[in-house]
mmCIF file of C-alpha atoms and ligand atoms in Angstrom:
data_model
loop_
_atom_site.group_PDB
_atom_site.id
_atom_site.type_symbol
_atom_site.label_atom_id
_atom_site.label_comp_id
_atom_site.label_asym_id
_atom_site.label_seq_id
_atom_site.Cartn_x
_atom_site.Cartn_y
_atom_site.Cartn_z
ATOM 1 C CA MET A 1 24.218 16.955 24.751
ATOM 2 C CA HIS A 2 24.073 20.655 23.985
ATOM 3 C CA LEU A 3 24.029 21.867 20.405
ATOM 4 C CA ASP A 4 24.398 25.582 19.782
ATOM 5 C CA HIS A 5 23.985 25.356 16.041
ATOM 6 C CA ALA A 6 21.167 24.184 13.839
ATOM 7 C CA VAL A 7 21.336 20.525 12.899
ATOM 8 C CA THR A 8 20.714 19.879 9.245
ATOM 9 C CA TYR A 9 19.884 16.496 7.836
ATOM 10 C CA PRO A 10 20.687 15.414 4.289
ATOM 11 C CA HIS A 11 17.813 16.269 2.006
ATOM 12 C CA ARG A 12 15.778 13.130 1.354
ATOM 13 C CA HIS A 13 15.420 12.038 -2.208
ATOM 14 C CA THR A 14 11.644 12.245 -2.420
ATOM 15 C CA HIS A 15 10.970 15.110 -4.799
ATOM 16 C CA SER A 16 9.392 12.820 -7.355
ATOM 17 C CA ALA A 17 6.633 11.897 -4.891
ATOM 18 C CA ASP A 18 4.931 15.022 -6.261
ATOM 19 C CA PRO A 19 2.038 13.664 -8.338
ATOM 20 C CA LEU A 20 2.389 16.383 -10.978
ATOM 21 C CA ARG A 21 5.043 16.475 -13.675
ATOM 22 C CA PRO A 22 6.667 19.851 -14.388
ATOM 23 C CA ASP A 23 4.256 20.304 -17.321
ATOM 24 C CA GLY A 24 1.247 19.917 -14.980
ATOM 25 C CA THR A 25 0.196 16.434 -16.110
ATOM 26 C CA ARG A 26 0.050 13.545 -13.649
ATOM 27 C CA ARG A 27 3.012 11.157 -13.432
ATOM 28 C CA ALA A 28 2.494 7.386 -13.426
ATOM 29 C CA LEU A 29 0.519 5.944 -10.518
ATOM 30 C CA ARG A 30 2.852 3.869 -8.317
ATOM 31 C CA ILE A 31 1.405 0.848 -6.566
ATOM 32 C CA GLY A 32 3.441 -1.264 -4.126
ATOM 33 C CA LEU A 33 2.851 -4.975 -3.511
ATOM 34 C CA GLY A 34 4.147 -6.345 -0.208
ATOM 35 C CA GLY A 35 3.518 -9.382 1.967
ATOM 36 C CA PRO A 36 5.047 -12.549 3.414
ATOM 37 C CA VAL A 37 7.442 -14.761 1.429
ATOM 38 C CA GLY A 38 5.736 -16.849 -1.235
ATOM 39 C CA SER A 39 2.232 -15.391 -0.818
ATOM 40 C CA GLY A 40 1.919 -14.742 -4.565
ATOM 41 C CA LYS A 41 3.179 -11.193 -5.113
ATOM 42 C CA THR A 42 5.117 -11.945 -8.305
ATOM 43 C CA ALA A 43 2.303 -14.140 -9.615
ATOM 44 C CA THR A 44 -0.142 -11.266 -8.969
ATOM 45 C CA VAL A 45 2.174 -8.766 -10.688
ATOM 46 C CA ALA A 46 2.456 -11.106 -13.699
ATOM 47 C CA ALA A 47 -1.321 -11.551 -13.863
ATOM 48 C CA LEU A 48 -1.915 -7.785 -13.535
ATOM 49 C CA CYS A 49 0.504 -7.130 -16.408
ATOM 50 C CA ARG A 50 -1.334 -9.623 -18.607
ATOM 51 C CA ALA A 51 -4.732 -8.179 -17.642
ATOM 52 C CA LEU A 52 -3.874 -4.491 -18.027
ATOM 53 C CA ARG A 53 -1.001 -4.179 -20.526
ATOM 54 C CA SER A 54 -3.278 -3.668 -23.525
ATOM 55 C CA GLU A 55 -5.031 -0.702 -21.880
ATOM 56 C CA LEU A 56 -2.228 0.872 -19.783
ATOM 57 C CA SER A 57 1.434 1.721 -20.339
ATOM 58 C CA MET A 58 3.020 -0.272 -17.502
ATOM 59 C CA ALA A 59 6.380 -0.977 -15.862
ATOM 60 C CA VAL A 60 7.526 -3.099 -12.905
ATOM 61 C CA VAL A 61 10.245 -2.738 -10.255
ATOM 62 C CA THR A 62 11.111 -5.887 -8.278
ATOM 63 C CA ASN A 63 13.049 -6.098 -5.014
ATOM 64 C CA ASP A 64 15.016 -9.176 -3.997
ATOM 65 C CA ILE A 65 17.615 -9.451 -1.258
ATOM 66 C CA TYR A 66 20.510 -10.973 -3.195
ATOM 67 C CA THR A 67 19.106 -11.984 -6.560
ATOM 68 C CA ARG A 68 17.003 -10.814 -9.478
ATOM 69 C CA GLU A 69 14.760 -13.861 -9.426
ATOM 70 C CA ASP A 70 11.405 -12.100 -9.492
ATOM 71 C CA ALA A 71 12.455 -9.885 -12.416
ATOM 72 C CA GLU A 72 13.866 -12.923 -14.217
ATOM 73 C CA PHE A 73 10.580 -14.776 -13.740
ATOM 74 C CA LEU A 74 8.634 -11.833 -15.196
ATOM 75 C CA LEU A 75 11.079 -11.625 -18.117
ATOM 76 C CA ARG A 76 10.836 -15.384 -18.786
ATOM 77 C CA GLU A 77 7.062 -15.159 -18.739
ATOM 78 C CA ALA A 78 7.290 -12.154 -21.085
ATOM 79 C CA VAL A 79 4.582 -10.311 -19.164
ATOM 80 C CA LEU A 80 6.055 -7.005 -20.398
ATOM 81 C CA PRO A 81 8.919 -6.069 -22.766
ATOM 82 C CA SER A 82 12.278 -6.262 -20.941
ATOM 83 C CA GLU A 83 12.824 -2.490 -20.939
ATOM 84 C CA ARG A 84 9.757 -2.174 -18.691
ATOM 85 C CA ILE A 85 11.121 -4.455 -15.917
ATOM 86 C CA THR A 86 13.807 -3.325 -13.431
ATOM 87 C CA ALA A 87 15.316 -5.263 -10.509
ATOM 88 C CA VAL A 88 16.588 -3.687 -7.281
ATOM 89 C CA GLU A 89 18.882 -5.880 -5.169
ATOM 90 C CA THR A 90 18.261 -4.673 -1.648
ATOM 91 C CA GLY A 91 21.146 -6.545 0.025
ATOM 92 C CA ALA A 92 19.317 -6.230 3.367
ATOM 93 C CA CYS A 93 15.889 -6.696 4.919
ATOM 94 C CA PRO A 94 13.419 -5.988 2.103
ATOM 95 C CA HIS A 95 11.370 -3.575 4.192
ATOM 96 C CA THR A 96 14.390 -1.283 4.583
ATOM 97 C CA ALA A 97 14.417 -0.568 0.839
ATOM 98 C CA ILE A 98 10.703 0.207 0.623
ATOM 99 C CA ARG A 99 10.221 2.067 3.888
ATOM 100 C CA ASP A 100 13.448 3.499 5.324
ATOM 101 C CA ASP A 101 16.049 4.169 2.629
ATOM 102 C CA ILE A 102 13.897 4.206 -0.468
ATOM 103 C CA SER A 103 16.508 5.872 -2.701
ATOM 104 C CA ALA A 104 17.369 2.780 -4.821
ATOM 105 C CA ASN A 105 13.685 2.176 -5.518
ATOM 106 C CA LEU A 106 12.949 5.816 -6.261
ATOM 107 C CA GLU A 107 15.862 5.885 -8.658
ATOM 108 C CA ALA A 108 14.542 2.777 -10.440
ATOM 109 C CA VAL A 109 11.057 4.323 -10.693
ATOM 110 C CA GLU A 110 12.408 7.647 -11.973
ATOM 111 C CA GLU A 111 14.679 5.989 -14.524
ATOM 112 C CA LEU A 112 11.710 4.086 -15.916
ATOM 113 C CA GLU A 113 9.655 7.280 -16.112
ATOM 114 C CA ASP A 114 12.532 9.096 -17.842
ATOM 115 C CA ALA A 115 13.066 6.262 -20.315
ATOM 116 C CA PHE A 116 9.429 6.460 -21.434
ATOM 117 C CA ARG A 117 9.074 10.232 -21.324
ATOM 118 C CA GLU A 118 9.369 10.477 -25.097
ATOM 119 C CA HIS A 119 7.386 7.340 -25.878
ATOM 120 C CA GLY A 120 3.835 7.614 -24.650
ATOM 121 C CA ARG A 121 4.709 7.888 -20.941
ATOM 122 C CA LEU A 122 3.890 5.387 -18.230
ATOM 123 C CA ASP A 123 0.451 5.156 -16.630
ATOM 124 C CA LEU A 124 1.278 2.608 -13.939
ATOM 125 C CA ILE A 125 4.395 1.350 -12.131
ATOM 126 C CA LEU A 126 4.093 -1.739 -9.909
ATOM 127 C CA VAL A 127 6.767 -2.051 -7.183
ATOM 128 C CA GLU A 128 7.068 -5.548 -5.662
ATOM 129 C CA SER A 129 8.767 -5.746 -2.282
ATOM 130 C CA GLY A 130 10.855 -8.753 -1.386
ATOM 131 C CA GLY A 131 8.888 -11.190 0.784
ATOM 132 C CA ASP A 132 8.983 -10.117 4.398
ATOM 133 C CA ASN A 133 6.884 -10.330 7.521
ATOM 134 C CA LEU A 134 3.595 -8.776 8.555
ATOM 135 C CA THR A 135 5.129 -5.425 9.466
ATOM 136 C CA ALA A 136 6.455 -4.477 6.006
ATOM 137 C CA THR A 137 4.813 -1.397 4.531
ATOM 138 C CA PHE A 138 5.865 1.043 1.818
ATOM 139 C CA SER A 139 6.863 4.636 2.372
ATOM 140 C CA ARG A 140 4.273 7.052 0.950
ATOM 141 C CA GLY A 141 7.259 8.806 -0.616
ATOM 142 C CA LEU A 142 7.725 5.756 -2.847
ATOM 143 C CA VAL A 143 4.204 4.575 -3.728
ATOM 144 C CA ASP A 144 0.761 6.152 -3.956
ATOM 145 C CA ALA A 145 -1.125 3.021 -2.901
ATOM 146 C CA GLN A 146 -0.201 -0.371 -1.550
ATOM 147 C CA ILE A 147 -1.531 -3.898 -1.886
ATOM 148 C CA PHE A 148 -0.715 -6.414 0.854
ATOM 149 C CA VAL A 149 -0.758 -10.026 -0.344
ATOM 150 C CA ILE A 150 -1.213 -12.873 2.133
ATOM 151 C CA ASP A 151 -2.272 -16.432 1.327
ATOM 152 C CA VAL A 152 -4.554 -18.989 2.900
ATOM 153 C CA ALA A 153 -1.705 -21.500 3.263
ATOM 154 C CA GLY A 154 0.125 -19.145 5.645
ATOM 155 C CA GLY A 155 -2.584 -19.800 8.260
ATOM 156 C CA ASP A 156 -6.132 -18.514 8.548
ATOM 157 C CA ASP A 157 -5.265 -16.567 11.709
ATOM 158 C CA ILE A 158 -3.099 -14.016 9.823
ATOM 159 C CA PRO A 159 -5.919 -11.455 9.370
ATOM 160 C CA ARG A 160 -6.696 -11.741 13.095
ATOM 161 C CA LYS A 161 -3.036 -11.154 14.013
ATOM 162 C CA GLY A 162 -3.160 -7.801 12.227
ATOM 163 C CA GLY A 163 0.035 -5.796 11.744
ATOM 164 C CA PRO A 164 0.335 -2.676 9.582
ATOM 165 C CA GLY A 165 0.204 -4.538 6.242
ATOM 166 C CA VAL A 166 -3.069 -6.272 7.080
ATOM 167 C CA THR A 167 -4.672 -3.309 8.820
ATOM 168 C CA THR A 168 -3.595 -0.315 6.703
ATOM 169 C CA ALA A 169 -2.890 -1.476 3.119
ATOM 170 C CA ASP A 170 -5.186 0.146 0.569
ATOM 171 C CA LEU A 171 -6.130 -3.364 -0.614
ATOM 172 C CA LEU A 172 -5.655 -6.658 1.239
ATOM 173 C CA VAL A 173 -5.432 -9.671 -1.082
ATOM 174 C CA VAL A 174 -6.043 -13.109 0.430
ATOM 175 C CA ASN A 175 -4.491 -15.297 -2.255
ATOM 176 C CA LYS A 176 -4.558 -19.036 -3.103
ATOM 177 C CA THR A 177 -8.178 -19.561 -2.054
ATOM 178 C CA ASP A 178 -8.061 -22.745 -4.168
ATOM 179 C CA LEU A 179 -5.818 -24.242 -1.467
ATOM 180 C CA ALA A 180 -8.209 -23.491 1.423
ATOM 181 C CA PRO A 181 -9.840 -26.971 1.497
ATOM 182 C CA HIS A 182 -6.428 -28.630 1.409
ATOM 183 C CA VAL A 183 -4.886 -26.670 4.272
ATOM 184 C CA GLY A 184 -8.039 -26.385 6.401
ATOM 185 C CA SER A 185 -8.320 -22.589 6.189
ATOM 186 C CA ASP A 186 -11.700 -21.066 6.988
ATOM 187 C CA LEU A 187 -12.292 -18.301 4.411
ATOM 188 C CA ASP A 188 -15.390 -16.933 6.205
ATOM 189 C CA ARG A 189 -13.395 -16.509 9.377
ATOM 190 C CA MET A 190 -10.584 -14.798 7.451
ATOM 191 C CA ALA A 191 -13.138 -12.418 5.911
ATOM 192 C CA ARG A 192 -14.657 -11.584 9.320
ATOM 193 C CA ASP A 193 -11.238 -11.047 10.938
ATOM 194 C CA ALA A 194 -10.032 -8.904 8.036
ATOM 195 C CA ALA A 195 -13.168 -6.737 8.209
ATOM 196 C CA ALA A 196 -12.676 -6.308 11.954
ATOM 197 C CA GLN A 197 -9.077 -5.167 11.430
ATOM 198 C CA ARG A 198 -9.692 -2.998 8.360
ATOM 199 C CA GLY A 199 -13.098 -1.412 8.745
ATOM 200 C CA GLU A 200 -14.116 -0.015 5.349
ATOM 201 C CA LEU A 201 -10.838 -0.839 3.568
ATOM 202 C CA PRO A 202 -11.323 -3.444 0.808
ATOM 203 C CA VAL A 203 -10.298 -7.124 0.851
ATOM 204 C CA ALA A 204 -10.058 -9.297 -2.283
ATOM 205 C CA PHE A 205 -10.127 -13.093 -2.072
ATOM 206 C CA GLN A 206 -8.198 -14.412 -5.045
ATOM 207 C CA SER A 207 -7.149 -17.637 -6.684
ATOM 208 C CA LEU A 208 -4.833 -17.230 -9.619
ATOM 209 C CA ARG A 209 -5.697 -20.839 -10.484
ATOM 210 C CA GLY A 210 -9.431 -20.084 -10.656
ATOM 211 C CA PRO A 211 -11.579 -18.682 -13.484
ATOM 212 C CA GLU A 212 -11.723 -15.128 -12.074
ATOM 213 C CA GLY A 213 -7.966 -15.005 -11.526
ATOM 214 C CA VAL A 214 -6.657 -11.503 -10.927
ATOM 215 C CA GLY A 215 -9.927 -9.930 -12.158
ATOM 216 C CA PRO A 216 -11.073 -8.268 -8.897
ATOM 217 C CA VAL A 217 -7.597 -6.865 -8.183
ATOM 218 C CA ALA A 218 -7.293 -5.597 -11.766
ATOM 219 C CA ALA A 219 -10.690 -3.894 -11.323
ATOM 220 C CA TRP A 220 -9.417 -2.190 -8.158
ATOM 221 C CA VAL A 221 -6.299 -0.979 -10.033
ATOM 222 C CA ARG A 222 -8.520 0.421 -12.811
ATOM 223 C CA GLU A 223 -10.521 2.363 -10.212
ATOM 224 C CA ARG A 224 -7.316 3.805 -8.741
ATOM 225 C CA ILE A 225 -6.105 4.787 -12.202
ATOM 226 C CA ALA A 226 -9.436 6.452 -12.981
ATOM 227 C CA ALA A 227 -9.214 8.454 -9.755
ATOM 228 C CA TRP A 228 -5.559 9.319 -10.418
ATOM 229 C CA SER A 229 -5.623 10.586 -14.016
ATOM 230 C CA PRO A 230 -8.404 13.105 -14.454
ATOM 231 C CA ARG A 231 -5.970 15.664 -15.912
HETATM 232 N N1 LIG B 1 -2.397 -22.759 -5.760
HETATM 233 C C1 LIG B 1 -2.034 -21.495 -5.976
HETATM 234 N N2 LIG B 1 -0.716 -21.191 -6.077
HETATM 235 C C2 LIG B 1 -0.384 -19.912 -6.302
HETATM 236 C C3 LIG B 1 -1.338 -18.876 -6.420
HETATM 237 N N3 LIG B 1 -0.688 -17.696 -6.599
HETATM 238 C C4 LIG B 1 0.630 -17.992 -6.595
HETATM 239 N N4 LIG B 1 0.827 -19.318 -6.433
HETATM 240 C C5 LIG B 1 2.106 -20.048 -6.369
HETATM 241 O O1 LIG B 1 2.764 -19.711 -5.157
HETATM 242 C C6 LIG B 1 4.182 -19.744 -5.341
HETATM 243 C C7 LIG B 1 4.799 -18.424 -4.853
HETATM 244 O O2 LIG B 1 4.318 -17.386 -5.687
HETATM 245 P P1 LIG B 1 5.159 -16.048 -5.950
HETATM 246 O O3 LIG B 1 4.321 -15.191 -6.808
HETATM 247 O O4 LIG B 1 6.531 -16.371 -6.390
HETATM 248 O O5 LIG B 1 5.211 -15.489 -4.470
HETATM 249 P P2 LIG B 1 5.939 -14.155 -3.952
HETATM 250 O O6 LIG B 1 5.058 -13.572 -2.918
HETATM 251 O O7 LIG B 1 6.304 -13.298 -5.107
HETATM 252 O O8 LIG B 1 7.263 -14.772 -3.298
HETATM 253 P P3 LIG B 1 8.583 -13.963 -2.806
HETATM 254 O O9 LIG B 1 8.844 -12.883 -3.800
HETATM 255 O O10 LIG B 1 9.646 -15.032 -2.783
HETATM 256 O O11 LIG B 1 8.252 -13.467 -1.454
HETATM 257 C C8 LIG B 1 4.418 -20.002 -6.822
HETATM 258 O O12 LIG B 1 4.686 -21.380 -7.002
HETATM 259 C C9 LIG B 1 3.078 -19.618 -7.457
HETATM 260 O O13 LIG B 1 2.821 -20.314 -8.656
HETATM 261 C C10 LIG B 1 -2.730 -19.226 -6.302
HETATM 262 O O14 LIG B 1 -3.656 -18.407 -6.375
HETATM 263 N N5 LIG B 1 -3.009 -20.546 -6.072
HETATM 264 MG MG1 LIG B 2 8.151 -12.453 -5.603
#
C-alpha cells in the first residue's frame, strides 16, 4: 500500500504519566498489582492499606472483568474510606485495560488525584489488575512500579516458567507460603528459580496468615515512596 500523506494516530491519553504536577511537586506514586487469578492481589492491597494508611494518603483502583467484586470487598473490609476506592469494569481480558488501552484506568487514577487535590493530596495509588495469566504486565504510562503476585498453591514451577510478570516486575511476591506444606511446594526451589529468572530484582515470600503478614511488601513500598518524593 502506498501512502502519500503523513499518517497521524490519535494522541494517546498518557500526559499524566509525567511525575511532576504543574506546580513542580511530585504526583502520587502509582503501583500496579498483577498476577494469576486468586493469588492474593486484593488481600495484599487490603493488607497494604491497613499497614500504610496512617502514614500515607492512599487510594485504590480495582479492575474486574464484569463486576466490582474486588472494590466491594475492600469497601466491606473498610480498608479505606469509600471515596478512596474506585472500580474499573474492563469488560474484556484484564491485561488489555492495564497494558493496551489504559484510558479507563488513567481516567480513574486522575479523577482520584483531582478529588484529593484540595485535601492533602494523594501519596500512593494502588492499581489492582483483574486476575490473568503469566503474561500480564502494566503499561509504564499507567504505573510507576509493578508488583507481580503469584502463590505457592499455583504450582512451585511458576517461577521457573518465567513470563514477563515473573521476570520483569519490580517486586515478585510469592504468596500463601503457609500453604506450602499442604500443597507440596518447595519454597527453596521457588526462591532459586525466581533468582535465576530475575537476577537482582527482589522477591518477597509472604503469608498473609502469618505473623509478618504484608510487612516485607509494605517495607518495599515505603522504600519506593522515599525514592519518589524527595521534592
Ligand atoms: N492461606 C492463605 N490464603 C490467602 C493468602 N492471601 C490470600 N489468601 C486467600 O486467597 C483467596 C484469594 O485471594 P484474593 O486476594 O481475592 O486473590 P486475587 O488475586 O485478588 O483474586 P482475583 O482478583 O480474583 O484474581 C482468598 O480466599 C484469600 O483470603 C495467604 O497468604 N494465605
Ligand atoms: Mg482481586
